Short mmCIF file of C-alpha atoms and ligand atoms in Angstrom, two decimals:
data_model
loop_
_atom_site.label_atom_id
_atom_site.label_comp_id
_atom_site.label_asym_id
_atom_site.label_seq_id
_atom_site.Cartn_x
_atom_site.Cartn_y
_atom_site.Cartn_z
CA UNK A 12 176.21 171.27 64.14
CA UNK A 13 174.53 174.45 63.61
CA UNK A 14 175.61 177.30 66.35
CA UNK A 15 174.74 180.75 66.61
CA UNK A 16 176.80 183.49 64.83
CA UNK A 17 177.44 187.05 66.85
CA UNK A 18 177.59 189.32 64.18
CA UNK A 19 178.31 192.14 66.16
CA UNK A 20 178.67 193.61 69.63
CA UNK A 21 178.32 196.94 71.57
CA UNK A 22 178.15 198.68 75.15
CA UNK A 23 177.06 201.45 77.11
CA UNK A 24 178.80 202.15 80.28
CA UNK A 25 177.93 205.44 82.56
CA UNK A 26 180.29 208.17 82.86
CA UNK A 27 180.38 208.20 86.48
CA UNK A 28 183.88 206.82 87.58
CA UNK A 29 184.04 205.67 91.03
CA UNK A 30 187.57 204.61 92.46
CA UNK A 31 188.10 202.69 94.95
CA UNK A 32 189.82 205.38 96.69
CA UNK A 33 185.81 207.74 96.63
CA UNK A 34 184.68 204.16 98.21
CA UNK A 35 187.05 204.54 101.13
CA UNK A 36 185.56 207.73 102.04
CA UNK A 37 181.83 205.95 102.79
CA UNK A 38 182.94 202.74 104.16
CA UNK A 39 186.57 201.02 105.80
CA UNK A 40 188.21 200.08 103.05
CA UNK A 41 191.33 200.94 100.75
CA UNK A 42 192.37 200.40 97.26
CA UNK A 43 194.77 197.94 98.16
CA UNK A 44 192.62 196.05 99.96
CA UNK A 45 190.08 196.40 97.32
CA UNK A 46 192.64 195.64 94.41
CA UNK A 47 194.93 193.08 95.93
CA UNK A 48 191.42 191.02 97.32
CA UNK A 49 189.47 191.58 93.56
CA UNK A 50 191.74 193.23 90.52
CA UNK A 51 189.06 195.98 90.46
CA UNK A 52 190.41 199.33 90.84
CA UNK A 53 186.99 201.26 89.47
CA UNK A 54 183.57 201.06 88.25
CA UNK A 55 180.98 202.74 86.83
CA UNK A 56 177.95 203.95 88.67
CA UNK A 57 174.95 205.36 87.29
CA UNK A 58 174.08 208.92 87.96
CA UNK A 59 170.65 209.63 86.74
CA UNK A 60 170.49 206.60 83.58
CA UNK A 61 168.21 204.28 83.48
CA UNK A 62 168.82 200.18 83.21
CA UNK A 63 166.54 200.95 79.79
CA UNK A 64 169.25 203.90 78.88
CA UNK A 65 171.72 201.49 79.10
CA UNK A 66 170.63 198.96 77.36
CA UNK A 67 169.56 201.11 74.54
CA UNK A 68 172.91 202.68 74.16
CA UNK A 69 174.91 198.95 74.03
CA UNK A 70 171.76 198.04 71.36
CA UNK A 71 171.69 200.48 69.59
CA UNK A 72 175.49 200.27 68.98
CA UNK A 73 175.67 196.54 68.32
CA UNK A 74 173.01 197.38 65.52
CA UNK A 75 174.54 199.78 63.99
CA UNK A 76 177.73 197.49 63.26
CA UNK A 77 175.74 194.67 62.20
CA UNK A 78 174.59 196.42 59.26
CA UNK A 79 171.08 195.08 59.82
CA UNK A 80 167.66 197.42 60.00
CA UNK A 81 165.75 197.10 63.31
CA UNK A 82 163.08 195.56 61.47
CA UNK A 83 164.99 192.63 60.45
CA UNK A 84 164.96 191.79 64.23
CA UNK A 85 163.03 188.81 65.17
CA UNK A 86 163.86 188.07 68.96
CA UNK A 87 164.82 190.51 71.05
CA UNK A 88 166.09 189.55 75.21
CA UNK A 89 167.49 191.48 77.75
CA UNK A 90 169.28 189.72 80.34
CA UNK A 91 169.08 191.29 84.10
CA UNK A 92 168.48 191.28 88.13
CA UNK A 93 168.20 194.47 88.05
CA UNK A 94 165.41 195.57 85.81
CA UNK A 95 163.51 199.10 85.91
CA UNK A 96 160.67 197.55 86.19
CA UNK A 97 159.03 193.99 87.47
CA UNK A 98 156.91 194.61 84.28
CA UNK A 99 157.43 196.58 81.15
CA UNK A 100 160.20 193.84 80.70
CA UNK A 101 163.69 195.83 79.77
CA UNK A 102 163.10 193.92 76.18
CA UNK A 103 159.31 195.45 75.63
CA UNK A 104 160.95 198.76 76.21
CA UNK A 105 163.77 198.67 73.96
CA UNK A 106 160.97 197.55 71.13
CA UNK A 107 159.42 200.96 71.17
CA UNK A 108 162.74 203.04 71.74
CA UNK A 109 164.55 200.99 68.95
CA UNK A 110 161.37 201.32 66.62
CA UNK A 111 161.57 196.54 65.93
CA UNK A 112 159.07 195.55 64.40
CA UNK A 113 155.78 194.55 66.48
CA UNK A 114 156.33 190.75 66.09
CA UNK A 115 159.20 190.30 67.80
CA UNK A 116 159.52 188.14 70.66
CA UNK A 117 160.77 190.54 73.80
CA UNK A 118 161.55 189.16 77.00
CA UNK A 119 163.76 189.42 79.09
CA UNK A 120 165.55 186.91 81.57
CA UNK A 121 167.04 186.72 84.92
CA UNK A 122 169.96 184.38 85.72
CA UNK A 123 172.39 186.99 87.14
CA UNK A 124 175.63 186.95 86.45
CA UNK A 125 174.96 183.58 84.13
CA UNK A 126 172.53 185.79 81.84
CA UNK A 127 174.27 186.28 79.18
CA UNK A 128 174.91 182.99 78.19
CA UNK A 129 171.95 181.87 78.98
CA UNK A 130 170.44 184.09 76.66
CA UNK A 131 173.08 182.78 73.97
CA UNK A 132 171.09 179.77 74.18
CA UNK A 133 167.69 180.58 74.49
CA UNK A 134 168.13 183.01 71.54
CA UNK A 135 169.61 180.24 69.86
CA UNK A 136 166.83 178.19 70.09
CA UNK A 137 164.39 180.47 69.63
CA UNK A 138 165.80 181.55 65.83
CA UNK A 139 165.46 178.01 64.46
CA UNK A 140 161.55 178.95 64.71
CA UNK A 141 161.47 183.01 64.15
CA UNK A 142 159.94 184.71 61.06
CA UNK A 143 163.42 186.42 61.05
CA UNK A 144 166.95 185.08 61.03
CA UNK A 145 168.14 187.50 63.42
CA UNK A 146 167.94 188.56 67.08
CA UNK A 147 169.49 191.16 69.90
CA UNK A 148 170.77 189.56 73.09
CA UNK A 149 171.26 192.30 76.11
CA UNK A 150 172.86 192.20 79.38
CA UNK A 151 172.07 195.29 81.07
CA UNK A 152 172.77 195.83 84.87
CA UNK A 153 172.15 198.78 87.61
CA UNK A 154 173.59 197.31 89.94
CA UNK A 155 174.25 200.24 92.22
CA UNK A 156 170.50 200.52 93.09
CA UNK A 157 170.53 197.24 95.18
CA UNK A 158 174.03 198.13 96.49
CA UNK A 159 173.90 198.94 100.23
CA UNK A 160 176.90 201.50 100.59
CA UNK A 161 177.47 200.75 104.36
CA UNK A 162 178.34 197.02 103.79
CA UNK A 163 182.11 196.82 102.36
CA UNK A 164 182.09 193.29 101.96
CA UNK A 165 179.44 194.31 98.49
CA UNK A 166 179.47 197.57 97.89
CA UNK A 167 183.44 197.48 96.60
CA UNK A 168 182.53 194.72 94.19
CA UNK A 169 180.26 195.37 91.59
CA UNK A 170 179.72 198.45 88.57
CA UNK A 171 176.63 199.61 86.42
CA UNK A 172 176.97 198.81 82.93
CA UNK A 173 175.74 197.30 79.43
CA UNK A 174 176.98 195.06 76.58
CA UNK A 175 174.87 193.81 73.29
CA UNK A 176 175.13 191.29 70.87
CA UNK A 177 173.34 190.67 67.39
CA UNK A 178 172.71 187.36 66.37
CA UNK A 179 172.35 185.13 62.94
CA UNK A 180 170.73 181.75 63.60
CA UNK A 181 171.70 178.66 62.67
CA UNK A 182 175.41 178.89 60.87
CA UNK A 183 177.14 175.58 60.25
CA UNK A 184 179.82 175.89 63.24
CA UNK A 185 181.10 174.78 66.71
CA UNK A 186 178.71 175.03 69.80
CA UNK A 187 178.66 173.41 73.28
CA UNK A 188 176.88 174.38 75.86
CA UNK A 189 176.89 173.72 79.47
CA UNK A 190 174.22 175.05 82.16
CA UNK A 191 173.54 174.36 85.68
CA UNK A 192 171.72 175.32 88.67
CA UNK A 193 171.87 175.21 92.86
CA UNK A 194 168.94 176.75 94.50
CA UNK A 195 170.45 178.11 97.43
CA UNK A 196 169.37 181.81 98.55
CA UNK A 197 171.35 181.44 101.62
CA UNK A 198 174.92 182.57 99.99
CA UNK A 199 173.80 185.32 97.48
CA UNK A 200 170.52 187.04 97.52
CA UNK A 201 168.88 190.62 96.02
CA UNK A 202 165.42 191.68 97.68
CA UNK A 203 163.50 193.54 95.16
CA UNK A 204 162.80 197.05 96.13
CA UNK A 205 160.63 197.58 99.02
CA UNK A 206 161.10 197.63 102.85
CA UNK A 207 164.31 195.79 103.00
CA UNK A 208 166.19 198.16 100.09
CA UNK A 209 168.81 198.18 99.54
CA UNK A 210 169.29 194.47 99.55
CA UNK A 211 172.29 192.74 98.26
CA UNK A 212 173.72 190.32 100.74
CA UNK A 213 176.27 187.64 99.90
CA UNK A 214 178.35 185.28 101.36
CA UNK A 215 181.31 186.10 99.54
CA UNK A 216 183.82 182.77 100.54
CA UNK A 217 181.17 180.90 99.43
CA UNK A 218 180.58 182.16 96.29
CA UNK A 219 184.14 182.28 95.54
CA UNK A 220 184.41 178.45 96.46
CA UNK A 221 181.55 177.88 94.16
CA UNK A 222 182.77 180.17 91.40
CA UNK A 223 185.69 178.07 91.45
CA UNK A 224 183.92 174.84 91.37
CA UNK A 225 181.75 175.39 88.31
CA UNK A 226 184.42 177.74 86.53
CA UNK A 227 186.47 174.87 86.60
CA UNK A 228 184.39 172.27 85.71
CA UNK A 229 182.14 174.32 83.14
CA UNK A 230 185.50 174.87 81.22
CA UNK A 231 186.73 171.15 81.43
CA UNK A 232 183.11 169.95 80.12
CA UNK A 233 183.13 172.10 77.18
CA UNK A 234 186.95 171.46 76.17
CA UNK A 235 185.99 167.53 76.33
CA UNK A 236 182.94 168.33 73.95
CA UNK A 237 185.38 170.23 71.98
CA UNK A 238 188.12 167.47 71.88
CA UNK A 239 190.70 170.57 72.36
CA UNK A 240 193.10 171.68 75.21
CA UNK A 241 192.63 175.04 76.68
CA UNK A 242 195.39 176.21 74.97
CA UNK A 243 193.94 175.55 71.49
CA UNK A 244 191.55 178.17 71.97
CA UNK A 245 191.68 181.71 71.08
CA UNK A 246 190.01 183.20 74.25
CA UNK A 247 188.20 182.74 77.24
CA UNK A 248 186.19 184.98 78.41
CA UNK A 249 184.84 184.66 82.26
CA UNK A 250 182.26 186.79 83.94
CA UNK A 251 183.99 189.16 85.67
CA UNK A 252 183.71 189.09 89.13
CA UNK A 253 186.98 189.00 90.52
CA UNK A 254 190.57 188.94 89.28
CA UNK A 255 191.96 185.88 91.85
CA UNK A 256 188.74 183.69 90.65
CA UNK A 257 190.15 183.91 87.28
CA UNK A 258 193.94 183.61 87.58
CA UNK A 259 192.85 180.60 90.16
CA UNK A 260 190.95 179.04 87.31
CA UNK A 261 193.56 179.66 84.41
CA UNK A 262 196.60 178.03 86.70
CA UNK A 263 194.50 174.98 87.76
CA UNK A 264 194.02 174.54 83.75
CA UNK A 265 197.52 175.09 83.07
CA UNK A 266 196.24 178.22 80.54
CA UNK A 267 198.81 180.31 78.66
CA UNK A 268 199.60 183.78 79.93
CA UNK A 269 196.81 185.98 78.81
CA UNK A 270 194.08 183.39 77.35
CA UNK A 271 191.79 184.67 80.05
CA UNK A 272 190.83 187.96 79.12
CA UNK A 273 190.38 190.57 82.26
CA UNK A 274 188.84 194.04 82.29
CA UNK A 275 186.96 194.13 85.93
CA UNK A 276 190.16 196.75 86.99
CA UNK A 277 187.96 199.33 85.20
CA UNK A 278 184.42 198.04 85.14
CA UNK A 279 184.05 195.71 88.64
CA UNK A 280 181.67 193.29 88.44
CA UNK A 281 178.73 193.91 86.31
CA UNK A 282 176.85 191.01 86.09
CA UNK A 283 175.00 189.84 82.87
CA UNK A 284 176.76 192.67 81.76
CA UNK A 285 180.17 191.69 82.05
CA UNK A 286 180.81 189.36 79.26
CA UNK A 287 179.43 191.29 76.73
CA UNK A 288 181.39 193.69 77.51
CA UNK A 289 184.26 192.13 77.58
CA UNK A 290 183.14 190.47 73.86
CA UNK A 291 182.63 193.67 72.70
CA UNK A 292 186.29 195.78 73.90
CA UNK A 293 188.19 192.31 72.23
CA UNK A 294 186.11 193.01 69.07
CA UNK A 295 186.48 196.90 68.72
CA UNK A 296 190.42 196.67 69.49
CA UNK A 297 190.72 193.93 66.39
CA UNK A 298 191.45 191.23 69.05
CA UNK A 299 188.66 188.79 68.49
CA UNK A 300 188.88 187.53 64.63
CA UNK A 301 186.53 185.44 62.37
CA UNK A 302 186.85 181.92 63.11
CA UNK A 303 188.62 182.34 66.24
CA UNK A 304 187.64 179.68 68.98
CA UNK A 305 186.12 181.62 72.17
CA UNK A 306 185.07 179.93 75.25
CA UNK A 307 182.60 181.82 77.50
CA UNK A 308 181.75 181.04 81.21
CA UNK A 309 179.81 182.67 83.67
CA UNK A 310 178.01 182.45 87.70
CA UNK A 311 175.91 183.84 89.50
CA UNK A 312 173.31 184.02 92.57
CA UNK A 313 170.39 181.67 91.94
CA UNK A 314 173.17 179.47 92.29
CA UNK A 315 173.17 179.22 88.63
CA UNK A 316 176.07 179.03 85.93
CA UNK A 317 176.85 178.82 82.29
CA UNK A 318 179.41 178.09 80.10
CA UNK A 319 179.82 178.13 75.73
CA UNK A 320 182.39 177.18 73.60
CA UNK A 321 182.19 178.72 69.70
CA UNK A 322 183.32 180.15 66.83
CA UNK A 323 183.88 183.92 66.37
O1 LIG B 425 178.94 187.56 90.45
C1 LIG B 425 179.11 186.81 91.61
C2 LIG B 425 179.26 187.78 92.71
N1 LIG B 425 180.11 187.48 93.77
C3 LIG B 425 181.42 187.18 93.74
O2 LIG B 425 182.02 186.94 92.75
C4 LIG B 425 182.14 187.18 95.07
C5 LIG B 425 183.16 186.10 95.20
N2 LIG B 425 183.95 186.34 96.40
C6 LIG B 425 184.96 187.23 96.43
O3 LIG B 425 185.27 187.86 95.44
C7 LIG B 425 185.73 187.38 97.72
O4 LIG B 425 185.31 186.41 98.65
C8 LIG B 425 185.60 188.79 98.34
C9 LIG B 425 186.35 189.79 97.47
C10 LIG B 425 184.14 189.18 98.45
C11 LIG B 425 186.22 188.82 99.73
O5 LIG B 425 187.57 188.43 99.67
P1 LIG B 425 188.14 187.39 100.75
O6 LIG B 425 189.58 187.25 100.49
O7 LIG B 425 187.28 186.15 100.64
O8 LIG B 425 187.92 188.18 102.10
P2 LIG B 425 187.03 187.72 103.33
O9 LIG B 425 185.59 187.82 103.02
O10 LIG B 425 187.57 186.44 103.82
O11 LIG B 425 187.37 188.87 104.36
C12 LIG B 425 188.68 189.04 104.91
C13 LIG B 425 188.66 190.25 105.82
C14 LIG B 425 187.48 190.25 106.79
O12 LIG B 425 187.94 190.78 108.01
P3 LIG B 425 188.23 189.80 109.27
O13 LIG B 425 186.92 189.10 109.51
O14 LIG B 425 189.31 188.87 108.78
O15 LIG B 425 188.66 190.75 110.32
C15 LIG B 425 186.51 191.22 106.16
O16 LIG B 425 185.69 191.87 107.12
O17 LIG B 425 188.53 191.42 105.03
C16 LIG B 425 187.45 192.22 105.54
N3 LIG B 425 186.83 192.95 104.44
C17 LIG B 425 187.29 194.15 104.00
N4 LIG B 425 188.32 194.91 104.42
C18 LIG B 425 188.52 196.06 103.75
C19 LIG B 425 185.77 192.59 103.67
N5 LIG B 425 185.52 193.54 102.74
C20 LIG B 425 186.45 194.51 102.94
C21 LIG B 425 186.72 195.72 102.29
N6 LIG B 425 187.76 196.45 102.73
N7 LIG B 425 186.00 196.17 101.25
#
């Protein structure tokens, strides 16, 4: 089977801290509430960057490590809802400010809080046909610009914040993939900007029921393709959206203590962001080794969702 290798990773979160506790002085809320309903206790907000800023600073990293020379990119895709722009595409614009070469495919992709994995794949597939063997995947998010501060059933939830990964097509290695999607834009939906900003509105039982669903299911598919038991892997890392979705997800599987990995306490929910992220803090702190077997899984509003199963 050939799979895509991640040769490296890196991320750019804003300075801005904002506890839950700054929260509770805009809208009725508390950090326990906040906490004991979600596991977040802070996120990030921007104050001033840029989605593009972002992005370039989680890119730019994830280069650097990979040892590679921008011009030895060959695909380039930034995964996001919220872009700077409808059009340049987030991708186009990291082309010029990371100086790849003028023949690389840039795009970028929406499937929210799936994007990341989504753009696993399509990168994926895209290298088996690329001049060059390499490509950078992005998942770049602000969400606080959609974010309307007097609703507390959103505006606790979610964090600004990028992660990057470089790419090498087409190693001899493990790869399973799983993808779905649920039209439905009654239970999560983003207007773009215009006279209904700021527009994030979400039913959020139903997206947890759903999250559960396809977490659960996404995970089961890929450890059947696999012919392994959760507890043969090395790490699974979930989009981040909310602490209880996760533990929920780990018990019904019967998952060792600490298989899931969790870092939304600090970062909230950050969409296409968030398991990059995540990749990228395991990598840097020596936790996530060659050859070790990761599973990734992610959902999202569209209703979409994701899931991968390879080899670090
Ligand atoms: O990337 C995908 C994005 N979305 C998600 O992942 C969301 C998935 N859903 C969730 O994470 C959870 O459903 C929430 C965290 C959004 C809500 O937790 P819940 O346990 O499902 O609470 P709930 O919506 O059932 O609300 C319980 C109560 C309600 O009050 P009443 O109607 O019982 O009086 C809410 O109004 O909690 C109230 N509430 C709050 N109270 C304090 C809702 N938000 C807040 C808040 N602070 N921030």
């Amino acid at each position: 089977m050939s799979a895509p290798r991640i040769l490296s990773t890196g991320r750019c979160l804003p300075e801005r801290v904002v506890t839950n506790e700054e929260l509770s002085r805009l809208v009725e809320t508390s950090d326990q509430w906040v906490f004991s309903r979600t596991g977040i206790h802070s996120r990030r907000f921007c104050a001033g960057e840029q989605n593009i800023d972002l992005a370039e600073g989680a890119a730019r990293q994830a280069l650097e490590r990979s040892g590679l020379r921008p011009a030895d990119i060959g695909v380039c895709v930034a995964a996001t809802f919220t872009p700077d722009w409808a059009a340049p595409a987030t991708a186009c614009l990291l082309q010029k400010r990371l100086g790849l070469r003028e023949d690389t495919i840039c795009f970028d992709l929406n499937a929210a809080c799936a994007g990341f994995l989504h753009g696993l794949n399509t990168v994926h597939a895209l290298l088996a046909d690329c001049r060059r063997p390499y490509a950078l995947l992005v998942g770049s998010e602000v969400i606080s610009r959609v974010l309307d501060m007097t609703d507390r059933n959103t505006c606790v939830l979610f964090g600004d914040g990028a992660g990057a990964a470089v790419l090498c097509r087409n190693e001899p290695g493990r790869w399973h993939t799983v993808f779905g999607a649920r039209g439905d834009a009654e239970v999560l939906q983003v207007y773009g900007p215009g006279p209904r900003f700021p527009a994030l509105r979400m039913d959020g039982r139903a997206v947890f029921r759903f999250a559960l669903e396809v977490l659960e299911s996404s995970i089961r598919q890929l450890l059947a393709a696999e012919g392994c038991g959760i507890n043969d892997l090395d790490w699974v890392v979930c989009h981040q959206a909310n602490a209880r979705i996760i533990d929920h997800v780990s018990d019904r599987l019967k998952a060792r203590e600490g298989l899931f990995y969790k870092n939304m306490e600090r970062f909230g929910n950050t969409s296409a962001a968030s398991i990059p992220i995540a990749l990228d803090e395991l990598a840097e702190a020596g936790r996530l080794r060659p050859g070790m077997r990761v599973l990734c899984a992610g959902f999202g509003g569209g209703l979409v969702w994701s899931g991968a199963l390879f080899q670090w």
